[in-house]
């Protein structure tokens, strides 16, 4: 049927067409612009594909891309069809009569204007809404993959008796479908209403009926669909109560049903579902009745019911039934929350034991003898001594160590030894001459491991290195020393081509190398070079003569970047750490599977619970996805990244985790079996810090198992602020080899302390077995201090240190001039019923740019010592020296160990001078002789510098270019 139209038409004005040359030029420019945009889009896609193929995870790229494309086209097409069909139907149902009012006569102009372009306009509108809907749907690829691959949790929620997988995997997808349906209906209603209005089916000011029967029926059906979807929403809301968060007096982010939810909201949602179904049927009935009277009345009743039944009634129940007897009403639901939260965060097996916190002072000699058995006390703080490593082992300005070093374990003479370790990584800021060739071709990698004993310092207060110098050598077995992938390696490098790379430098000059690893993307292909030139915004990649046969580009070079890229469904721990494993430097990365849909388990925000005094000053240690709210977390994957090849391996760690099993179904072949972890790698795996911090935050409230105690809040703890600095942030957890009271021997552990909420005294001490190779790995032990007595917490112990006059005066003297005192980690060790506190104190004295250990603070059962060494401080606190463990000398053996001077007289003499200067300085402190102390500090600095230079000269190799040791 032809469109209605009318009105005067003016004379046609013929506009001159542009010349053929101009048209050809414009067409050429248009084609070039389209081709340019197409190649730009293709370049991003192509470089991503090449990178994933280079790391042998192309299936991750193809699965993710195909899922996004599939969702884009399916839901984009559904939205386009829904909107397009309703526009077409509204146009088809337009009234045939001519306009009889000024309103319709004015609309005739628009009808006439769009008449020649109706089909194109319809296609444009449907394409636009389809593109928007498709783009939105493609972002739900994780939701789709979890729904279609979801596996059972094997446990049911306490309210609806449904498997937890329904809430974790199914419900999010159903909510997305529901949201998409609402969007499709709303857009369709708007489009249909505008079309009906344009063609006279709806009238605003015209006399007579406001809508034709056809328009009434069409819009009523759409509104009926909308109300039907609302009925589905009410039904899903019933299940949503199990994962709904709310503020509750016992805790923030409370999740799950409470009394008012179970007795008021749940039946209200069921009633509203029934009312919505009836209301939807009334809207559908307008196809026959041709009036909106009944559906409008029904819709009004539904809105009123939502206010009264869904809002007012639950409020009355809360006010008059719950509040007068809240403890009794809420207790059964709190018990469900306690059980679910402890299960979801893996803290259900926490062993809480009473601990007096008061030692037995009668037998001091016995206590002194127990110290070494209780813990291998680490006085080398990895978060303080990085500048010392930098100063003594940087060797060249283009190397650097991370701000915070790591703690690991290495075996020496059959015994595990806590070790502070760091890599000498590439530091582009220290390149002597910066240009494109140097930045990306010549300086491409770091070199070597530097490690020191965690429990010892040398005579000058510096680290006792077990692996040092350049090339690095020491106690570690031979390993590939070049570091092409590291935490500080954030730019791309082009390697393996005609341009040689600087390996390291010694007294004989630069040693060069050429990368021979199998990682990186080949740049010998002109297409690849063009794509990377465009993607990186660096045109020199396209034409540089430094790129040739064998050239490869390395990028995405930090361990976290690589693991996150090949496993985008994982949340990455904030602290990757290096280890020498089977002749390679391997970065070890802990990764988590999470969900926000575990019924009754309270939520936590990862960025908040993993923040501490270290993350406040070092952003690289922050957890990925800072604002992610989760209520289930597992350290389900241990990943490694080879520092030379960049090879990424994912190992299944938690073999029972249903979330990991789901992702392994979605991405088959990407995660290796746990049995493939070698024994040498297992020896370096440890319990991750970020998971520990999440669990300790939950345990501040969820260490109790009684609902009434939980509701009263009388047993709420808090993680104390770090007393060693003024950041005001939580104390970080510390790795330490120690023995809890129920253990027979020391175990590599992760520890923390708790204080009562709003108080500074100690409430509890927590340790978890962090040694992955041990049978008790992951076991959480909490020592709960009595509430009837007061045991000093970290802040009080630190205040006790600082308030003692002799200690305060010594600290003041150490801080004079250009010196600065830095407090190390305040370690807590359970010892014979009491708690031993140990804190190393470092000084950056005079012109020294790095901290050296000068004093050790020790406290036990109220007694405090501040001495030059840990042994002296312990002896002072316990009033006796440690029993000797050295065997008596064999009088028949007249062989003696040669003095250090027989090996390197210059170093030995310098160290002797340093020790004398240190002793003189201590004597000056005791005499309160500031001038004498300052002079001794200068002598000490000069002696240490002399020893450092002499040792470096002695250790420099005569040559050698091989990166292997």
PDB file of C-alpha atoms in Angstrom, residues 239-396:
ATOM      1  CA  UNK A 239      17.540 -17.676  43.987  1.00  0.00           C
ATOM      2  CA  UNK A 240      19.408 -14.403  43.954  1.00  0.00           C
ATOM      3  CA  UNK A 241      18.659 -14.017  47.662  1.00  0.00           C
ATOM      4  CA  UNK A 242      21.230 -16.753  48.332  1.00  0.00           C
ATOM      5  CA  UNK A 243      24.018 -14.628  46.788  1.00  0.00           C
ATOM      6  CA  UNK A 244      22.675 -11.198  47.720  1.00  0.00           C
ATOM      7  CA  UNK A 245      24.994  -8.918  49.685  1.00  0.00           C
ATOM      8  CA  UNK A 246      23.721  -6.635  52.418  1.00  0.00           C
ATOM      9  CA  UNK A 247      25.036  -4.679  55.370  1.00  0.00           C
ATOM     10  CA  UNK A 248      24.641  -6.549  58.607  1.00  0.00           C
ATOM     11  CA  UNK A 249      25.705  -5.624  62.123  1.00  0.00           C
ATOM     12  CA  UNK A 250      28.059  -8.596  62.294  1.00  0.00           C
ATOM     13  CA  UNK A 251      29.962  -7.913  59.086  1.00  0.00           C
ATOM     14  CA  UNK A 252      30.111  -5.866  55.907  1.00  0.00           C
ATOM     15  CA  UNK A 253      29.293  -7.583  52.617  1.00  0.00           C
ATOM     16  CA  UNK A 254      27.095 -10.161  54.337  1.00  0.00           C
ATOM     17  CA  UNK A 255      25.863 -12.636  51.746  1.00  0.00           C
ATOM     18  CA  UNK A 256      22.888 -14.995  51.868  1.00  0.00           C
ATOM     19  CA  UNK A 257      19.393 -15.101  53.265  1.00  0.00           C
ATOM     20  CA  UNK A 258      18.564 -13.704  56.658  1.00  0.00           C
ATOM     21  CA  UNK A 259      15.362 -14.246  58.619  1.00  0.00           C
ATOM     22  CA  UNK A 260      13.465 -11.494  56.823  1.00  0.00           C
ATOM     23  CA  UNK A 261      14.601 -12.837  53.442  1.00  0.00           C
ATOM     24  CA  UNK A 262      13.414 -16.379  54.156  1.00  0.00           C
ATOM     25  CA  UNK A 263      10.112 -15.441  55.798  1.00  0.00           C
ATOM     26  CA  UNK A 264       9.134 -12.277  53.903  1.00  0.00           C
ATOM     27  CA  UNK A 265      11.093 -11.623  50.714  1.00  0.00           C
ATOM     28  CA  UNK A 266      11.040 -15.222  49.458  1.00  0.00           C
ATOM     29  CA  UNK A 267       7.231 -15.663  49.628  1.00  0.00           C
ATOM     30  CA  UNK A 268       6.805 -12.086  48.374  1.00  0.00           C
ATOM     31  CA  UNK A 269       8.840 -12.872  45.238  1.00  0.00           C
ATOM     32  CA  UNK A 270       6.701 -15.963  44.626  1.00  0.00           C
ATOM     33  CA  UNK A 271       3.470 -13.971  44.960  1.00  0.00           C
ATOM     34  CA  UNK A 272       4.792 -11.217  42.691  1.00  0.00           C
ATOM     35  CA  UNK A 273       5.759 -13.853  40.121  1.00  0.00           C
ATOM     36  CA  UNK A 274       2.165 -15.112  40.027  1.00  0.00           C
ATOM     37  CA  UNK A 275       0.760 -11.574  39.783  1.00  0.00           C
ATOM     38  CA  UNK A 276       3.152 -10.731  36.938  1.00  0.00           C
ATOM     39  CA  UNK A 277       2.117 -13.850  35.004  1.00  0.00           C
ATOM     40  CA  UNK A 278      -1.571 -12.870  35.317  1.00  0.00           C
ATOM     41  CA  UNK A 279      -0.776  -9.290  34.306  1.00  0.00           C
ATOM     42  CA  UNK A 280       1.120 -10.506  31.236  1.00  0.00           C
ATOM     43  CA  UNK A 281      -1.869 -12.617  30.194  1.00  0.00           C
ATOM     44  CA  UNK A 282      -4.100  -9.536  30.490  1.00  0.00           C
ATOM     45  CA  UNK A 283      -1.820  -7.657  28.108  1.00  0.00           C
ATOM     46  CA  UNK A 284      -1.936 -10.542  25.630  1.00  0.00           C
ATOM     47  CA  UNK A 285      -5.729 -10.543  25.895  1.00  0.00           C
ATOM     48  CA  UNK A 286      -5.882  -7.129  24.228  1.00  0.00           C
ATOM     49  CA  UNK A 287      -5.441  -8.930  20.905  1.00  0.00           C
ATOM     50  CA  UNK A 288      -9.080  -9.860  21.289  1.00  0.00           C
ATOM     51  CA  UNK A 289     -10.531  -7.160  23.578  1.00  0.00           C
ATOM     52  CA  UNK A 290      -8.727  -4.240  21.822  1.00  0.00           C
ATOM     53  CA  UNK A 291      -8.630  -2.201  25.039  1.00  0.00           C
ATOM     54  CA  UNK A 292      -5.935  -1.428  27.581  1.00  0.00           C
ATOM     55  CA  UNK A 293      -8.303  -1.094  30.492  1.00  0.00           C
ATOM     56  CA  UNK A 294      -7.726  -4.500  32.119  1.00  0.00           C
ATOM     57  CA  UNK A 295      -3.946  -4.724  31.522  1.00  0.00           C
ATOM     58  CA  UNK A 296      -3.470  -1.194  32.862  1.00  0.00           C
ATOM     59  CA  UNK A 297      -5.432  -2.101  35.980  1.00  0.00           C
ATOM     60  CA  UNK A 298      -3.423  -5.322  36.299  1.00  0.00           C
ATOM     61  CA  UNK A 299      -0.145  -3.478  35.855  1.00  0.00           C
ATOM     62  CA  UNK A 300      -1.166  -0.957  38.515  1.00  0.00           C
ATOM     63  CA  UNK A 301      -2.007  -3.770  40.913  1.00  0.00           C
ATOM     64  CA  UNK A 302       1.371  -5.369  40.189  1.00  0.00           C
ATOM     65  CA  UNK A 303       3.194  -2.128  41.021  1.00  0.00           C
ATOM     66  CA  UNK A 304       1.122  -1.692  44.191  1.00  0.00           C
ATOM     67  CA  UNK A 305       1.803  -5.303  45.187  1.00  0.00           C
ATOM     68  CA  UNK A 306       5.528  -4.781  44.643  1.00  0.00           C
ATOM     69  CA  UNK A 307       5.415  -1.817  47.033  1.00  0.00           C
ATOM     70  CA  UNK A 308       3.268  -3.492  49.685  1.00  0.00           C
ATOM     71  CA  UNK A 309       4.354  -7.128  49.470  1.00  0.00           C
ATOM     72  CA  UNK A 310       7.912  -6.657  48.280  1.00  0.00           C
ATOM     73  CA  UNK A 311       8.774  -3.567  50.341  1.00  0.00           C
ATOM     74  CA  UNK A 312       6.425  -2.726  53.203  1.00  0.00           C
ATOM     75  CA  UNK A 313       5.742  -6.263  54.447  1.00  0.00           C
ATOM     76  CA  UNK A 314       9.461  -7.232  54.830  1.00  0.00           C
ATOM     77  CA  UNK A 315      10.102  -3.918  56.581  1.00  0.00           C
ATOM     78  CA  UNK A 316       7.323  -4.665  59.092  1.00  0.00           C
ATOM     79  CA  UNK A 317       8.691  -8.161  59.691  1.00  0.00           C
ATOM     80  CA  UNK A 318      12.158  -6.717  60.320  1.00  0.00           C
ATOM     81  CA  UNK A 319      10.835  -4.020  62.634  1.00  0.00           C
ATOM     82  CA  UNK A 320       8.360  -5.959  64.780  1.00  0.00           C
ATOM     83  CA  UNK A 321       9.533  -9.564  64.555  1.00  0.00           C
ATOM     84  CA  UNK A 322      13.298  -9.561  64.048  1.00  0.00           C
ATOM     85  CA  UNK A 323      14.616  -6.545  65.954  1.00  0.00           C
ATOM     86  CA  UNK A 324      13.023  -7.436  69.340  1.00  0.00           C
ATOM     87  CA  UNK A 325      14.737 -10.847  69.273  1.00  0.00           C
ATOM     88  CA  UNK A 326      17.466 -10.580  66.646  1.00  0.00           C
ATOM     89  CA  UNK A 327      19.917 -13.060  68.167  1.00  0.00           C
ATOM     90  CA  UNK A 328      17.430 -15.919  68.168  1.00  0.00           C
ATOM     91  CA  UNK A 329      15.921 -15.108  64.777  1.00  0.00           C
ATOM     92  CA  UNK A 330      19.180 -14.635  62.877  1.00  0.00           C
ATOM     93  CA  UNK A 331      21.284 -17.360  64.520  1.00  0.00           C
ATOM     94  CA  UNK A 332      20.254 -20.221  62.153  1.00  0.00           C
ATOM     95  CA  UNK A 333      21.083 -18.092  59.107  1.00  0.00           C
ATOM     96  CA  UNK A 334      24.367 -16.901  60.600  1.00  0.00           C
ATOM     97  CA  UNK A 335      25.367 -20.536  61.053  1.00  0.00           C
ATOM     98  CA  UNK A 336      24.788 -21.116  57.337  1.00  0.00           C
ATOM     99  CA  UNK A 337      26.871 -18.054  56.487  1.00  0.00           C
ATOM    100  CA  UNK A 338      29.678 -19.157  58.805  1.00  0.00           C
ATOM    101  CA  UNK A 339      29.833 -22.624  57.259  1.00  0.00           C
ATOM    102  CA  UNK A 340      29.630 -21.419  53.649  1.00  0.00           C
ATOM    103  CA  UNK A 341      32.186 -18.617  54.080  1.00  0.00           C
ATOM    104  CA  UNK A 342      34.717 -20.900  55.718  1.00  0.00           C
ATOM    105  CA  UNK A 343      34.286 -23.448  52.931  1.00  0.00           C
ATOM    106  CA  UNK A 344      34.442 -20.871  50.124  1.00  0.00           C
ATOM    107  CA  UNK A 345      37.735 -19.370  51.320  1.00  0.00           C
ATOM    108  CA  UNK A 346      39.375 -22.633  52.358  1.00  0.00           C
ATOM    109  CA  UNK A 347      39.527 -21.759  56.064  1.00  0.00           C
ATOM    110  CA  UNK A 348      37.142 -24.438  57.316  1.00  0.00           C
ATOM    111  CA  UNK A 349      40.039 -26.564  58.597  1.00  0.00           C
ATOM    112  CA  UNK A 350      41.600 -23.784  60.663  1.00  0.00           C
ATOM    113  CA  UNK A 351      43.020 -25.158  63.903  1.00  0.00           C
ATOM    114  CA  UNK A 352      42.453 -22.686  66.753  1.00  0.00           C
ATOM    115  CA  UNK A 353      44.322 -23.435  69.968  1.00  0.00           C
ATOM    116  CA  UNK A 354      44.521 -21.543  73.243  1.00  0.00           C
ATOM    117  CA  UNK A 355      47.932 -20.043  73.971  1.00  0.00           C
ATOM    118  CA  UNK A 356      48.955 -18.322  77.180  1.00  0.00           C
ATOM    119  CA  UNK A 357      51.320 -15.777  75.638  1.00  0.00           C
ATOM    120  CA  UNK A 358      53.378 -15.821  78.835  1.00  0.00           C
ATOM    121  CA  UNK A 359      56.672 -17.680  78.951  1.00  0.00           C
ATOM    122  CA  UNK A 360      58.310 -19.410  81.891  1.00  0.00           C
ATOM    123  CA  UNK A 361      61.062 -17.043  83.107  1.00  0.00           C
ATOM    124  CA  UNK A 362      62.462 -19.483  85.676  1.00  0.00           C
ATOM    125  CA  UNK A 363      64.652 -21.552  83.346  1.00  0.00           C
ATOM    126  CA  UNK A 364      66.286 -18.952  81.099  1.00  0.00           C
ATOM    127  CA  UNK A 365      69.052 -21.252  79.942  1.00  0.00           C
ATOM    128  CA  UNK A 366      66.468 -23.737  78.700  1.00  0.00           C
ATOM    129  CA  UNK A 367      64.594 -20.971  76.845  1.00  0.00           C
ATOM    130  CA  UNK A 368      67.793 -19.728  75.232  1.00  0.00           C
ATOM    131  CA  UNK A 369      68.488 -23.216  73.999  1.00  0.00           C
ATOM    132  CA  UNK A 370      65.029 -23.525  72.495  1.00  0.00           C
ATOM    133  CA  UNK A 371      65.290 -20.420  70.287  1.00  0.00           C
ATOM    134  CA  UNK A 372      67.249 -22.041  67.478  1.00  0.00           C
ATOM    135  CA  UNK A 373      64.881 -24.992  67.538  1.00  0.00           C
ATOM    136  CA  UNK A 374      61.800 -22.734  67.436  1.00  0.00           C
ATOM    137  CA  UNK A 375      62.745 -20.739  64.325  1.00  0.00           C
ATOM    138  CA  UNK A 376      65.439 -19.819  61.853  1.00  0.00           C
ATOM    139  CA  UNK A 377      65.119 -16.143  62.600  1.00  0.00           C
ATOM    140  CA  UNK A 378      65.552 -14.101  59.448  1.00  0.00           C
ATOM    141  CA  UNK A 379      67.341 -10.826  60.129  1.00  0.00           C
ATOM    142  CA  UNK A 380      67.872 -10.045  56.441  1.00  0.00           C
ATOM    143  CA  UNK A 381      64.658  -8.199  55.494  1.00  0.00           C
ATOM    144  CA  UNK A 382      63.963  -8.597  51.752  1.00  0.00           C
ATOM    145  CA  UNK A 383      61.951  -5.397  51.766  1.00  0.00           C
ATOM    146  CA  UNK A 384      64.823  -3.318  53.140  1.00  0.00           C
ATOM    147  CA  UNK A 385      68.012  -4.687  51.593  1.00  0.00           C
ATOM    148  CA  UNK A 386      67.269  -4.199  47.888  1.00  0.00           C
ATOM    149  CA  UNK A 387      69.385  -0.984  47.842  1.00  0.00           C
ATOM    150  CA  UNK A 388      72.220  -2.984  49.411  1.00  0.00           C
ATOM    151  CA  UNK A 389      71.984  -5.586  46.665  1.00  0.00           C
ATOM    152  CA  UNK A 390      71.832  -2.730  44.189  1.00  0.00           C
ATOM    153  CA  UNK A 391      74.930  -1.034  45.524  1.00  0.00           C
ATOM    154  CA  UNK A 392      77.049  -4.144  45.961  1.00  0.00           C
ATOM    155  CA  UNK A 393      75.842  -6.306  43.060  1.00  0.00           C
ATOM    156  CA  UNK A 394      74.353  -4.035  40.387  1.00  0.00           C
ATOM    157  CA  UNK A 395      77.733  -3.939  38.596  1.00  0.00           C
ATOM    158  CA  UNK A 396      76.395  -1.793  35.747  1.00  0.00           C
TER     159      UNK A 396
END
